Coordinates of C-alpha atoms in Angstrom, one line a residue:
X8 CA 38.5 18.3 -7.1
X9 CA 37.3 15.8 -3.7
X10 CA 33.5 17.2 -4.8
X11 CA 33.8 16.0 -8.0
X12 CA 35.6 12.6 -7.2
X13 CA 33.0 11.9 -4.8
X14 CA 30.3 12.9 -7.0
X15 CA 31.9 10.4 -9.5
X16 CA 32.0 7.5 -6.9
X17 CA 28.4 8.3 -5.5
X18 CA 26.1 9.1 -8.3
X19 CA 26.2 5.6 -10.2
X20 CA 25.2 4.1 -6.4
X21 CA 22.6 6.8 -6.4
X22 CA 21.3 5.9 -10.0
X23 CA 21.5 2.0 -9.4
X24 CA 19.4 3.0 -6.0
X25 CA 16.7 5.2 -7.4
X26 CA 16.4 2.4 -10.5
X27 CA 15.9 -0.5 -8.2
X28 CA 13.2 1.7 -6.4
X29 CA 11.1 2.4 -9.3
X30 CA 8.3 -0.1 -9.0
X31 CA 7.1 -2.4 -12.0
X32 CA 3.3 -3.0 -12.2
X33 CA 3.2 -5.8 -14.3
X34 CA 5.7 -7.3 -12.3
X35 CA 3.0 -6.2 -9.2
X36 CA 0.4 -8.4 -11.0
X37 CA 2.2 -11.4 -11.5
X38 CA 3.4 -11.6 -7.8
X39 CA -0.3 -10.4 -6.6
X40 CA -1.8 -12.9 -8.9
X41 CA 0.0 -15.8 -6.9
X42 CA -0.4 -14.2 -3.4
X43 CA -3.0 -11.9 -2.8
X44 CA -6.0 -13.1 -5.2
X45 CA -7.8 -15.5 -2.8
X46 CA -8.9 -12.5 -0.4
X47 CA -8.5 -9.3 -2.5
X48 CA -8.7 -11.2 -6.6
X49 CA -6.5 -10.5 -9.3
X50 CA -8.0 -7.3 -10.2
X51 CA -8.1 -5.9 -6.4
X52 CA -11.8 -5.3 -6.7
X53 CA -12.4 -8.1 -3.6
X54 CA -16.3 -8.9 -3.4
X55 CA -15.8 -10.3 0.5
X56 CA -16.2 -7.2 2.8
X57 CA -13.6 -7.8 5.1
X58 CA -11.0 -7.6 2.5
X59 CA -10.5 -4.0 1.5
X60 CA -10.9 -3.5 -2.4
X61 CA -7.1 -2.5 -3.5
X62 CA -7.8 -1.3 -7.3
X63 CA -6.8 2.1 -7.7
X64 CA -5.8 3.1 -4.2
X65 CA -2.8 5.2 -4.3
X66 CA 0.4 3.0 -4.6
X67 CA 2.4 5.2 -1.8
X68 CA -0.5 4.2 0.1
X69 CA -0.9 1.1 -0.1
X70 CA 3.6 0.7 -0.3
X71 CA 3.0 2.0 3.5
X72 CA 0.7 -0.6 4.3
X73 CA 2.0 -3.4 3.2
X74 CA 5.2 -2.3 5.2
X75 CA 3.0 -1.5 8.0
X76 CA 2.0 -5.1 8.6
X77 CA 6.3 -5.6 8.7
X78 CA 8.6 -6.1 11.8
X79 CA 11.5 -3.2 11.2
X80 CA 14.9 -2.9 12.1
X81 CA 14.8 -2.3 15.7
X82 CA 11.2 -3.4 16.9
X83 CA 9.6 -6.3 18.2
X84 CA 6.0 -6.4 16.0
X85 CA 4.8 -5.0 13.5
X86 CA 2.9 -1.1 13.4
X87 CA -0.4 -3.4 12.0
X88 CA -1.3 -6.7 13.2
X89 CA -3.2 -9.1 11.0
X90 CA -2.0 -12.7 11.1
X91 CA -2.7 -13.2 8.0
X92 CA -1.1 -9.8 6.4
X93 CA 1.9 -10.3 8.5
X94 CA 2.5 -13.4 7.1
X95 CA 2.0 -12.2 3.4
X96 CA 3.8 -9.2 3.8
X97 CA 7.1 -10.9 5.9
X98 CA 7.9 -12.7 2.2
X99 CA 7.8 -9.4 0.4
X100 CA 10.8 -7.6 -0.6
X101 CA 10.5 -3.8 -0.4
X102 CA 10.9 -4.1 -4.2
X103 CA 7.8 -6.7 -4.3
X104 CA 6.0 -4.1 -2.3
X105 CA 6.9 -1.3 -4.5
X106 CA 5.3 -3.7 -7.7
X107 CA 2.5 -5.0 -5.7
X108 CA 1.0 -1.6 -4.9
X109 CA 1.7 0.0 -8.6
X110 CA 0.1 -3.0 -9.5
X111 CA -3.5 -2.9 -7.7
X112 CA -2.8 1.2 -8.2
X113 CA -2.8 0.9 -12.1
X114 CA -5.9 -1.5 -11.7
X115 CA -9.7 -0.3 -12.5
X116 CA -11.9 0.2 -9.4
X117 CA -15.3 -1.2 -9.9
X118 CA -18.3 0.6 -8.9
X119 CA -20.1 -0.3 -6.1
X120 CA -22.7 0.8 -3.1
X121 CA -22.8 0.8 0.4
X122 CA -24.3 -1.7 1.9
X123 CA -24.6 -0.8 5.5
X124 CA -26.3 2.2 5.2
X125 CA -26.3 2.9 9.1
X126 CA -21.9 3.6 8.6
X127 CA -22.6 5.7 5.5
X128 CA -22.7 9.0 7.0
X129 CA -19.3 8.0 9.5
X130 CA -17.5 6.8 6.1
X131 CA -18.0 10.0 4.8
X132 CA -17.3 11.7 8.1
X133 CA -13.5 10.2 7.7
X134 CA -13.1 10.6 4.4
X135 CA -13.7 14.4 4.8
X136 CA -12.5 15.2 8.5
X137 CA -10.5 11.8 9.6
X138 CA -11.0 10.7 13.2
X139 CA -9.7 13.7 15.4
X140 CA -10.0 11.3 18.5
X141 CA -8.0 8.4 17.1
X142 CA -5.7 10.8 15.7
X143 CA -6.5 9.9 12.1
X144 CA -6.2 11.8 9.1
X145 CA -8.8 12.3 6.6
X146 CA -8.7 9.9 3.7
X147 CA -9.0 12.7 1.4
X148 CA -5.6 14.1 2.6
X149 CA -4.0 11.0 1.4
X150 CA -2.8 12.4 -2.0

């Protein structure tokens, strides 16, 4: 009888929890729209090469980053520094990051070619085998 009244009292703060989580692309657009289109445009297909093109990355990835460039409970910086992607990301709620990355994740990415051709073959190193050195994953991990 305790299980059951505590399942009772639990699973409608569990529900409410799981709905607030559930991230709204749309919702992503508008808020990316007004803070993230000067450097990565509305569409997430950014023409300026030292802003990463966000259309169609995967939205868990790009959640992680954009709480990456975050301070957390209990730590003094962020795990990414960036001033300006600190700033940006500091006046996102967890649920504006949820939206913002279904948002550039639901987006199209454009087509496009390298155009440094000397870092071609290490792009495709670490996209295939990651950076053993720098203890980073392959990008085609990422799934």
């Amino acid at each position: 009888m305790l299980a059951v009244l505590a399942w009772a009292v639990t699973a409608p703060a569990m529900a409410q929890e799981k709905a607030a989580t559930k991230a709204n692309a749309a919702r992503g657009q508008q808020i990316a729209s007004q803070v993230c289109t000067a450097c990565h445009t509305d569409d997430g297909n950014s023409t300026i090469g030292a802003n990463p093109r966000l259309a169609q990355q995967h939205a868990h990835y790009l959640y992680k980053q954009l709480v990456d460039y975050t301070v957390r409970a209990g730590e003094q910086k962020p795990a990414r520094e960036n001033a300006i992607m600190n700033g940006i990301a500091a006046g996102l709620s967890d649920q504006d990051r949820r939206d913002v990355s279904a948002g550039f994740s639901s987006q199209v990415a454009k087509s496009g070619t390298a155009r440094n051709k000397d870092t071609l073959e290490l792009g495709q190193r670490i996209w295939r085998a990651g950076l053993p050195e720098k203890n980073l994953p392959a990008c085609s991990g990422c799934q």
